[in-house]
Amino acid sequence: MTDKKALLLVGGWDGHQPELVAKRFSTFLEEAGFEVQLERSLDILQEREYLFSLDLFVPIWTMGELHSKLTNHLADAIGSGVGVAGCHGGMCDAFRTNVLWQFIMGGNWVAHPGSDGVPYQVHIKQSSSELTRDVKDFSVSSEQYYLHVDPVVEVLATTTFPTVDWYHSTNGRVEMPVVWTKKWGHGRVFYNSLGHHDDIFDIPEAWTLMKRGLLWAAEGRQIAQEQGLTIERFASERKMF
């Protein structure tokens, strides 16, 4: 019986194929030794004690509304060491009006100029991160995400804007993060902006980055437990947002 637990939160807008993405991710995680639970209701986020028992939380939920109490439960659980990893709008366009969610995840979607089918390059950043080991630059034809990004993230892959001429184009060349990592308390956060449709992960490089990110994020909880790290150090009566 595995002692690693992953929660996949599946729902929101159907255009991002949440069920297909969840099937791909859950199959991989089960093969990697996780006990995987799929939930299709936000009600699971009321279960604070359960959230703290997870190794990994995977949001696959685009364009929803999340109550601040439930976000606080997640903020504390992730802060304790629970990893979070996700892709595309299922993570960084999940809850547009929720600023704490965006703070935790490291960025939020604002546009995809040209919509679907835009050909662009994903450039792997030179890094000491094992997540990008032996991964080369690759091409995709999909939505190219323009994001507002937390400056603290470690960028592992980028794409170049503009590809499609629009109002943003007059700003000139911009290197936009595609893949990043960051910390939230003692928890690890991984994001990959690819994934408009499930079949983007048929591209070997895209799937390699995603698989490694899922596993990397999940490792944080064990490290926090081994080092006796808790969220008490983050407790404060001061208003944060």
PDB file of C-alpha atoms in Angstrom:
ATOM      1  CA  MET A   1       0.000   0.000   0.000  1.00  0.00           C
ATOM      2  CA  THR A   2       1.471   3.354  -0.992  1.00  0.00           C
ATOM      3  CA  ASP A   3       1.850   6.136   1.538  1.00  0.00           C
ATOM      4  CA  LYS A   4       1.954   8.869  -1.126  1.00  0.00           C
ATOM      5  CA  LYS A   5      -1.341  10.637  -1.749  1.00  0.00           C
ATOM      6  CA  ALA A   6      -2.398  12.902  -4.608  1.00  0.00           C
ATOM      7  CA  LEU A   7      -5.629  14.839  -5.030  1.00  0.00           C
ATOM      8  CA  LEU A   8      -6.706  15.813  -8.551  1.00  0.00           C
ATOM      9  CA  LEU A   9      -9.395  18.501  -8.550  1.00  0.00           C
ATOM     10  CA  VAL A  10     -11.202  18.074 -11.872  1.00  0.00           C
ATOM     11  CA  GLY A  11     -13.780  20.406 -13.365  1.00  0.00           C
ATOM     12  CA  GLY A  12     -14.510  23.904 -14.572  1.00  0.00           C
ATOM     13  CA  TRP A  13     -14.633  24.782 -18.253  1.00  0.00           C
ATOM     14  CA  ASP A  14     -14.801  21.672 -20.463  1.00  0.00           C
ATOM     15  CA  GLY A  15     -12.820  23.272 -23.301  1.00  0.00           C
ATOM     16  CA  HIS A  16      -9.563  22.397 -21.565  1.00  0.00           C
ATOM     17  CA  GLN A  17     -10.499  18.708 -21.519  1.00  0.00           C
ATOM     18  CA  PRO A  18     -10.159  18.292 -17.750  1.00  0.00           C
ATOM     19  CA  GLU A  19     -11.254  14.652 -17.785  1.00  0.00           C
ATOM     20  CA  LEU A  20      -8.660  13.670 -20.393  1.00  0.00           C
ATOM     21  CA  VAL A  21      -5.908  15.570 -18.598  1.00  0.00           C
ATOM     22  CA  ALA A  22      -6.941  13.999 -15.290  1.00  0.00           C
ATOM     23  CA  LYS A  23      -6.845  10.522 -16.810  1.00  0.00           C
ATOM     24  CA  ARG A  24      -3.342  11.098 -18.163  1.00  0.00           C
ATOM     25  CA  PHE A  25      -2.034  12.552 -14.907  1.00  0.00           C
ATOM     26  CA  SER A  26      -3.714   9.995 -12.651  1.00  0.00           C
ATOM     27  CA  THR A  27      -2.427   7.068 -14.719  1.00  0.00           C
ATOM     28  CA  PHE A  28       1.106   8.397 -14.462  1.00  0.00           C
ATOM     29  CA  LEU A  29       0.865   9.086 -10.732  1.00  0.00           C
ATOM     30  CA  GLU A  30      -0.607   5.666  -9.988  1.00  0.00           C
ATOM     31  CA  GLU A  31       2.224   4.046 -11.924  1.00  0.00           C
ATOM     32  CA  ALA A  32       4.623   6.162  -9.851  1.00  0.00           C
ATOM     33  CA  GLY A  33       3.162   4.715  -6.652  1.00  0.00           C
ATOM     34  CA  PHE A  34       0.601   7.321  -5.593  1.00  0.00           C
ATOM     35  CA  GLU A  35      -2.825   6.712  -4.171  1.00  0.00           C
ATOM     36  CA  VAL A  36      -4.810   9.068  -6.401  1.00  0.00           C
ATOM     37  CA  GLN A  37      -8.157  10.624  -5.539  1.00  0.00           C
ATOM     38  CA  LEU A  38     -10.163  12.460  -8.209  1.00  0.00           C
ATOM     39  CA  GLU A  39     -12.695  14.986  -6.959  1.00  0.00           C
ATOM     40  CA  ARG A  40     -15.170  16.885  -9.127  1.00  0.00           C
ATOM     41  CA  SER A  41     -16.481  19.241  -6.466  1.00  0.00           C
ATOM     42  CA  LEU A  42     -14.781  22.110  -4.647  1.00  0.00           C
ATOM     43  CA  ASP A  43     -16.372  20.803  -1.456  1.00  0.00           C
ATOM     44  CA  ILE A  44     -13.320  18.589  -0.883  1.00  0.00           C
ATOM     45  CA  LEU A  45     -11.383  21.762  -0.063  1.00  0.00           C
ATOM     46  CA  GLN A  46     -13.449  22.119   3.112  1.00  0.00           C
ATOM     47  CA  GLU A  47     -11.636  19.052   4.453  1.00  0.00           C
ATOM     48  CA  ARG A  48      -8.667  20.853   5.999  1.00  0.00           C
ATOM     49  CA  GLU A  49      -7.204  17.814   7.774  1.00  0.00           C
ATOM     50  CA  TYR A  50      -7.397  15.765   4.571  1.00  0.00           C
ATOM     51  CA  LEU A  51      -5.572  18.461   2.602  1.00  0.00           C
ATOM     52  CA  PHE A  52      -2.724  18.393   5.126  1.00  0.00           C
ATOM     53  CA  SER A  53      -2.403  14.621   4.597  1.00  0.00           C
ATOM     54  CA  LEU A  54      -1.614  14.986   0.888  1.00  0.00           C
ATOM     55  CA  ASP A  55       1.738  14.871  -0.822  1.00  0.00           C
ATOM     56  CA  LEU A  56       0.440  16.485  -4.002  1.00  0.00           C
ATOM     57  CA  PHE A  57      -2.459  18.680  -5.067  1.00  0.00           C
ATOM     58  CA  VAL A  58      -3.168  18.924  -8.820  1.00  0.00           C
ATOM     59  CA  PRO A  59      -5.729  21.547  -9.883  1.00  0.00           C
ATOM     60  CA  ILE A  60      -7.379  20.822 -13.252  1.00  0.00           C
ATOM     61  CA  TRP A  61     -10.135  23.413 -13.008  1.00  0.00           C
ATOM     62  CA  THR A  62     -10.529  26.390 -15.357  1.00  0.00           C
ATOM     63  CA  MET A  63     -12.624  29.527 -14.743  1.00  0.00           C
ATOM     64  CA  GLY A  64     -14.278  28.890 -11.409  1.00  0.00           C
ATOM     65  CA  GLU A  65     -15.008  30.724  -8.174  1.00  0.00           C
ATOM     66  CA  LEU A  66     -13.276  29.741  -4.940  1.00  0.00           C
ATOM     67  CA  HIS A  67     -14.345  30.972  -1.501  1.00  0.00           C
ATOM     68  CA  SER A  68     -11.600  32.621   0.543  1.00  0.00           C
ATOM     69  CA  LYS A  69     -11.996  30.118   3.414  1.00  0.00           C
ATOM     70  CA  LEU A  70     -11.200  27.226   1.081  1.00  0.00           C
ATOM     71  CA  THR A  71      -8.255  29.100  -0.392  1.00  0.00           C
ATOM     72  CA  ASN A  72      -6.921  29.618   3.112  1.00  0.00           C
ATOM     73  CA  HIS A  73      -7.143  25.884   3.761  1.00  0.00           C
ATOM     74  CA  LEU A  74      -5.077  25.266   0.649  1.00  0.00           C
ATOM     75  CA  ALA A  75      -2.613  28.054   1.486  1.00  0.00           C
ATOM     76  CA  ASP A  76      -1.919  26.465   4.857  1.00  0.00           C
ATOM     77  CA  ALA A  77      -1.711  22.908   3.527  1.00  0.00           C
ATOM     78  CA  ILE A  78       0.659  23.870   0.708  1.00  0.00           C
ATOM     79  CA  GLY A  79       2.624  26.017   3.143  1.00  0.00           C
ATOM     80  CA  SER A  80       3.095  22.949   5.358  1.00  0.00           C
ATOM     81  CA  GLY A  81       4.815  21.076   2.509  1.00  0.00           C
ATOM     82  CA  VAL A  82       2.046  19.718   0.280  1.00  0.00           C
ATOM     83  CA  GLY A  83       3.150  20.134  -3.329  1.00  0.00           C
ATOM     84  CA  VAL A  84       1.030  21.716  -6.048  1.00  0.00           C
ATOM     85  CA  ALA A  85       1.544  21.136  -9.756  1.00  0.00           C
ATOM     86  CA  GLY A  86      -0.592  21.832 -12.783  1.00  0.00           C
ATOM     87  CA  CYS A  87      -0.839  23.132 -16.298  1.00  0.00           C
ATOM     88  CA  HIS A  88      -2.388  25.749 -18.554  1.00  0.00           C
ATOM     89  CA  GLY A  89      -5.714  27.271 -17.482  1.00  0.00           C
ATOM     90  CA  GLY A  90      -6.387  24.419 -15.074  1.00  0.00           C
ATOM     91  CA  MET A  91      -3.996  26.041 -12.637  1.00  0.00           C
ATOM     92  CA  CYS A  92      -3.278  29.656 -13.662  1.00  0.00           C
ATOM     93  CA  ASP A  93      -6.756  30.495 -14.962  1.00  0.00           C
ATOM     94  CA  ALA A  94      -8.586  28.504 -12.326  1.00  0.00           C
ATOM     95  CA  PHE A  95     -10.028  31.267 -10.150  1.00  0.00           C
ATOM     96  CA  ARG A  96      -9.641  34.666 -11.806  1.00  0.00           C
ATOM     97  CA  THR A  97     -10.955  36.769  -8.937  1.00  0.00           C
ATOM     98  CA  ASN A  98      -8.936  35.014  -6.232  1.00  0.00           C
ATOM     99  CA  VAL A  99      -5.705  36.924  -5.632  1.00  0.00           C
ATOM    100  CA  LEU A 100      -4.397  34.540  -2.939  1.00  0.00           C
ATOM    101  CA  TRP A 101      -4.709  31.632  -5.362  1.00  0.00           C
ATOM    102  CA  GLN A 102      -2.718  33.610  -7.933  1.00  0.00           C
ATOM    103  CA  PHE A 103      -0.075  34.497  -5.329  1.00  0.00           C
ATOM    104  CA  ILE A 104       0.383  30.842  -4.413  1.00  0.00           C
ATOM    105  CA  MET A 105       0.589  29.611  -8.002  1.00  0.00           C
ATOM    106  CA  GLY A 106       3.019  32.259  -9.203  1.00  0.00           C
ATOM    107  CA  GLY A 107       1.055  33.832 -12.023  1.00  0.00           C
ATOM    108  CA  ASN A 108      -2.222  34.231 -13.832  1.00  0.00           C
ATOM    109  CA  TRP A 109      -3.363  34.095 -17.452  1.00  0.00           C
ATOM    110  CA  VAL A 110      -4.322  37.339 -19.164  1.00  0.00           C
ATOM    111  CA  ALA A 111      -4.359  36.566 -22.924  1.00  0.00           C
ATOM    112  CA  HIS A 112      -3.568  34.089 -25.713  1.00  0.00           C
ATOM    113  CA  PRO A 113      -3.146  36.280 -28.825  1.00  0.00           C
ATOM    114  CA  GLY A 114      -4.180  34.332 -31.922  1.00  0.00           C
ATOM    115  CA  SER A 115      -6.152  31.763 -29.924  1.00  0.00           C
ATOM    116  CA  ASP A 116      -5.495  28.083 -30.653  1.00  0.00           C
ATOM    117  CA  GLY A 117      -3.174  26.761 -33.369  1.00  0.00           C
ATOM    118  CA  VAL A 118      -0.436  29.391 -32.990  1.00  0.00           C
ATOM    119  CA  PRO A 119       2.964  27.892 -33.883  1.00  0.00           C
ATOM    120  CA  TYR A 120       5.686  28.847 -31.421  1.00  0.00           C
ATOM    121  CA  GLN A 121       8.898  27.641 -29.819  1.00  0.00           C
ATOM    122  CA  VAL A 122       9.445  26.611 -26.237  1.00  0.00           C
ATOM    123  CA  HIS A 123      12.986  27.508 -25.151  1.00  0.00           C
ATOM    124  CA  ILE A 124      14.555  25.578 -22.290  1.00  0.00           C
ATOM    125  CA  LYS A 125      16.491  27.799 -19.892  1.00  0.00           C
ATOM    126  CA  GLN A 126      20.006  26.840 -18.919  1.00  0.00           C
ATOM    127  CA  SER A 127      19.577  25.779 -15.319  1.00  0.00           C
ATOM    128  CA  SER A 128      20.903  23.487 -12.632  1.00  0.00           C
ATOM    129  CA  SER A 129      17.370  22.118 -12.196  1.00  0.00           C
ATOM    130  CA  GLU A 130      16.985  18.400 -12.777  1.00  0.00           C
ATOM    131  CA  LEU A 131      13.567  19.121 -14.252  1.00  0.00           C
ATOM    132  CA  THR A 132      15.100  20.283 -17.537  1.00  0.00           C
ATOM    133  CA  ARG A 133      17.925  17.742 -17.764  1.00  0.00           C
ATOM    134  CA  ASP A 134      18.423  16.579 -21.385  1.00  0.00           C
ATOM    135  CA  VAL A 135      15.279  18.426 -22.549  1.00  0.00           C
ATOM    136  CA  LYS A 136      15.836  20.433 -25.735  1.00  0.00           C
ATOM    137  CA  ASP A 137      13.879  23.329 -27.239  1.00  0.00           C
ATOM    138  CA  PHE A 138      10.735  22.170 -29.011  1.00  0.00           C
ATOM    139  CA  SER A 139       7.894  23.456 -31.173  1.00  0.00           C
ATOM    140  CA  VAL A 140       4.177  23.472 -30.446  1.00  0.00           C
ATOM    141  CA  SER A 141       1.026  24.640 -32.188  1.00  0.00           C
ATOM    142  CA  SER A 142      -1.441  25.660 -29.526  1.00  0.00           C
ATOM    143  CA  GLU A 143      -2.502  28.614 -27.416  1.00  0.00           C
ATOM    144  CA  GLN A 144       0.481  30.775 -26.493  1.00  0.00           C
ATOM    145  CA  TYR A 145      -0.153  31.999 -22.961  1.00  0.00           C
ATOM    146  CA  TYR A 146       0.599  35.568 -21.992  1.00  0.00           C
ATOM    147  CA  LEU A 147       0.809  35.615 -18.198  1.00  0.00           C
ATOM    148  CA  HIS A 148       1.333  38.054 -15.354  1.00  0.00           C
ATOM    149  CA  VAL A 149       4.092  36.341 -13.397  1.00  0.00           C
ATOM    150  CA  ASP A 150       5.479  36.569  -9.866  1.00  0.00           C
ATOM    151  CA  PRO A 151       9.087  37.848 -10.156  1.00  0.00           C
ATOM    152  CA  VAL A 152      10.219  35.288  -7.579  1.00  0.00           C
ATOM    153  CA  VAL A 153       9.618  32.235  -9.787  1.00  0.00           C
ATOM    154  CA  GLU A 154      12.498  30.180 -11.181  1.00  0.00           C
ATOM    155  CA  VAL A 155      11.837  30.142 -14.910  1.00  0.00           C
ATOM    156  CA  LEU A 156      12.682  26.813 -16.575  1.00  0.00           C
ATOM    157  CA  ALA A 157      11.295  27.437 -20.068  1.00  0.00           C
ATOM    158  CA  THR A 158      10.118  30.456 -22.057  1.00  0.00           C
ATOM    159  CA  THR A 159       8.444  31.470 -25.295  1.00  0.00           C
ATOM    160  CA  THR A 160       8.826  34.693 -27.271  1.00  0.00           C
ATOM    161  CA  PHE A 161       6.112  37.282 -27.895  1.00  0.00           C
ATOM    162  CA  PRO A 162       4.793  38.704 -30.136  1.00  0.00           C
ATOM    163  CA  THR A 163       3.890  35.856 -32.461  1.00  0.00           C
ATOM    164  CA  VAL A 164       0.579  37.399 -33.521  1.00  0.00           C
ATOM    165  CA  ASP A 165       0.366  41.149 -34.164  1.00  0.00           C
ATOM    166  CA  TRP A 166      -1.985  42.863 -31.683  1.00  0.00           C
ATOM    167  CA  TYR A 167      -1.940  45.787 -29.215  1.00  0.00           C
ATOM    168  CA  HIS A 168       0.764  44.135 -27.121  1.00  0.00           C
ATOM    169  CA  SER A 169       3.094  43.947 -30.129  1.00  0.00           C
ATOM    170  CA  THR A 170       4.256  47.578 -29.875  1.00  0.00           C
ATOM    171  CA  ASN A 171       6.128  46.677 -26.681  1.00  0.00           C
ATOM    172  CA  GLY A 172       8.567  44.626 -28.740  1.00  0.00           C
ATOM    173  CA  ARG A 173      10.145  41.272 -27.991  1.00  0.00           C
ATOM    174  CA  VAL A 174       9.195  39.705 -24.660  1.00  0.00           C
ATOM    175  CA  GLU A 175      10.421  36.446 -23.164  1.00  0.00           C
ATOM    176  CA  MET A 176       7.408  34.917 -21.433  1.00  0.00           C
ATOM    177  CA  PRO A 177       7.739  32.083 -18.889  1.00  0.00           C
ATOM    178  CA  VAL A 178       6.209  28.756 -19.945  1.00  0.00           C
ATOM    179  CA  VAL A 179       7.435  26.543 -17.094  1.00  0.00           C
ATOM    180  CA  TRP A 180       8.358  27.660 -13.591  1.00  0.00           C
ATOM    181  CA  THR A 181       8.849  26.591 -10.009  1.00  0.00           C
ATOM    182  CA  LYS A 182       8.558  28.465  -6.731  1.00  0.00           C
ATOM    183  CA  LYS A 183       7.999  27.886  -3.026  1.00  0.00           C
ATOM    184  CA  TRP A 184       4.942  28.607  -0.935  1.00  0.00           C
ATOM    185  CA  GLY A 185       6.018  28.230   2.654  1.00  0.00           C
ATOM    186  CA  HIS A 186       7.513  24.757   2.813  1.00  0.00           C
ATOM    187  CA  GLY A 187       5.568  23.573  -0.248  1.00  0.00           C
ATOM    188  CA  ARG A 188       6.816  23.281  -3.814  1.00  0.00           C
ATOM    189  CA  VAL A 189       4.898  24.810  -6.721  1.00  0.00           C
ATOM    190  CA  PHE A 190       5.292  23.719 -10.365  1.00  0.00           C
ATOM    191  CA  TYR A 191       3.500  25.228 -13.356  1.00  0.00           C
ATOM    192  CA  ASN A 192       3.513  24.436 -17.085  1.00  0.00           C
ATOM    193  CA  SER A 193       1.478  26.771 -19.333  1.00  0.00           C
ATOM    194  CA  LEU A 194       1.129  24.095 -22.026  1.00  0.00           C
ATOM    195  CA  GLY A 195      -1.997  21.958 -21.986  1.00  0.00           C
ATOM    196  CA  HIS A 196      -4.816  23.690 -23.862  1.00  0.00           C
ATOM    197  CA  HIS A 197      -5.723  20.204 -25.041  1.00  0.00           C
ATOM    198  CA  ASP A 198      -4.576  16.918 -23.570  1.00  0.00           C
ATOM    199  CA  ASP A 199      -2.712  15.872 -26.723  1.00  0.00           C
ATOM    200  CA  ILE A 200      -0.058  18.576 -26.227  1.00  0.00           C
ATOM    201  CA  PHE A 201       1.469  16.057 -23.822  1.00  0.00           C
ATOM    202  CA  ASP A 202       1.961  13.625 -26.696  1.00  0.00           C
ATOM    203  CA  ILE A 203       4.993  15.821 -27.394  1.00  0.00           C
ATOM    204  CA  PRO A 204       7.776  14.011 -25.490  1.00  0.00           C
ATOM    205  CA  GLU A 205       9.477  17.151 -24.173  1.00  0.00           C
ATOM    206  CA  ALA A 206       6.223  18.623 -22.908  1.00  0.00           C
ATOM    207  CA  TRP A 207       5.276  15.400 -21.132  1.00  0.00           C
ATOM    208  CA  THR A 208       8.742  14.939 -19.643  1.00  0.00           C
ATOM    209  CA  LEU A 209       8.607  18.399 -18.086  1.00  0.00           C
ATOM    210  CA  MET A 210       5.106  17.765 -16.739  1.00  0.00           C
ATOM    211  CA  LYS A 211       5.909  14.361 -15.252  1.00  0.00           C
ATOM    212  CA  ARG A 212       9.045  15.618 -13.576  1.00  0.00           C
ATOM    213  CA  GLY A 213       7.174  18.625 -12.230  1.00  0.00           C
ATOM    214  CA  LEU A 214       4.472  16.485 -10.647  1.00  0.00           C
ATOM    215  CA  LEU A 215       7.027  14.306  -8.876  1.00  0.00           C
ATOM    216  CA  TRP A 216       9.247  17.228  -7.863  1.00  0.00           C
ATOM    217  CA  ALA A 217       6.354  19.086  -6.264  1.00  0.00           C
ATOM    218  CA  ALA A 218       5.332  16.000  -4.284  1.00  0.00           C
ATOM    219  CA  GLU A 219       8.791  15.590  -2.738  1.00  0.00           C
ATOM    220  CA  GLY A 220       8.437  18.719  -0.607  1.00  0.00           C
ATOM    221  CA  ARG A 221       6.142  17.242   2.017  1.00  0.00           C
ATOM    222  CA  GLN A 222       8.555  14.459   2.985  1.00  0.00           C
ATOM    223  CA  ILE A 223      11.394  16.962   3.249  1.00  0.00           C
ATOM    224  CA  ALA A 224       9.279  19.214   5.485  1.00  0.00           C
ATOM    225  CA  GLN A 225       8.371  16.273   7.707  1.00  0.00           C
ATOM    226  CA  GLU A 226      11.954  15.026   7.962  1.00  0.00           C
ATOM    227  CA  GLN A 227      13.142  18.500   8.954  1.00  0.00           C
ATOM    228  CA  GLY A 228      10.278  19.100  11.370  1.00  0.00           C
ATOM    229  CA  LEU A 229       9.062  22.167   9.468  1.00  0.00           C
ATOM    230  CA  THR A 230       5.651  23.569  10.382  1.00  0.00           C
ATOM    231  CA  ILE A 231       3.497  26.546   9.437  1.00  0.00           C
ATOM    232  CA  GLU A 232       3.683  28.100  12.903  1.00  0.00           C
ATOM    233  CA  ARG A 233       6.491  30.419  11.782  1.00  0.00           C
ATOM    234  CA  PHE A 234       4.123  31.959   9.239  1.00  0.00           C
ATOM    235  CA  ALA A 235       1.359  32.771  11.739  1.00  0.00           C
ATOM    236  CA  SER A 236       0.545  36.474  11.930  1.00  0.00           C
ATOM    237  CA  GLU A 237      -2.288  38.727  13.020  1.00  0.00           C
ATOM    238  CA  ARG A 238      -1.352  41.249  10.352  1.00  0.00           C
ATOM    239  CA  LYS A 239      -3.400  41.635   7.202  1.00  0.00           C
ATOM    240  CA  MET A 240      -1.583  40.177   4.178  1.00  0.00           C
ATOM    241  CA  PHE A 241      -3.891  41.033   1.283  1.00  0.00           C
TER     242      PHE A 241
END
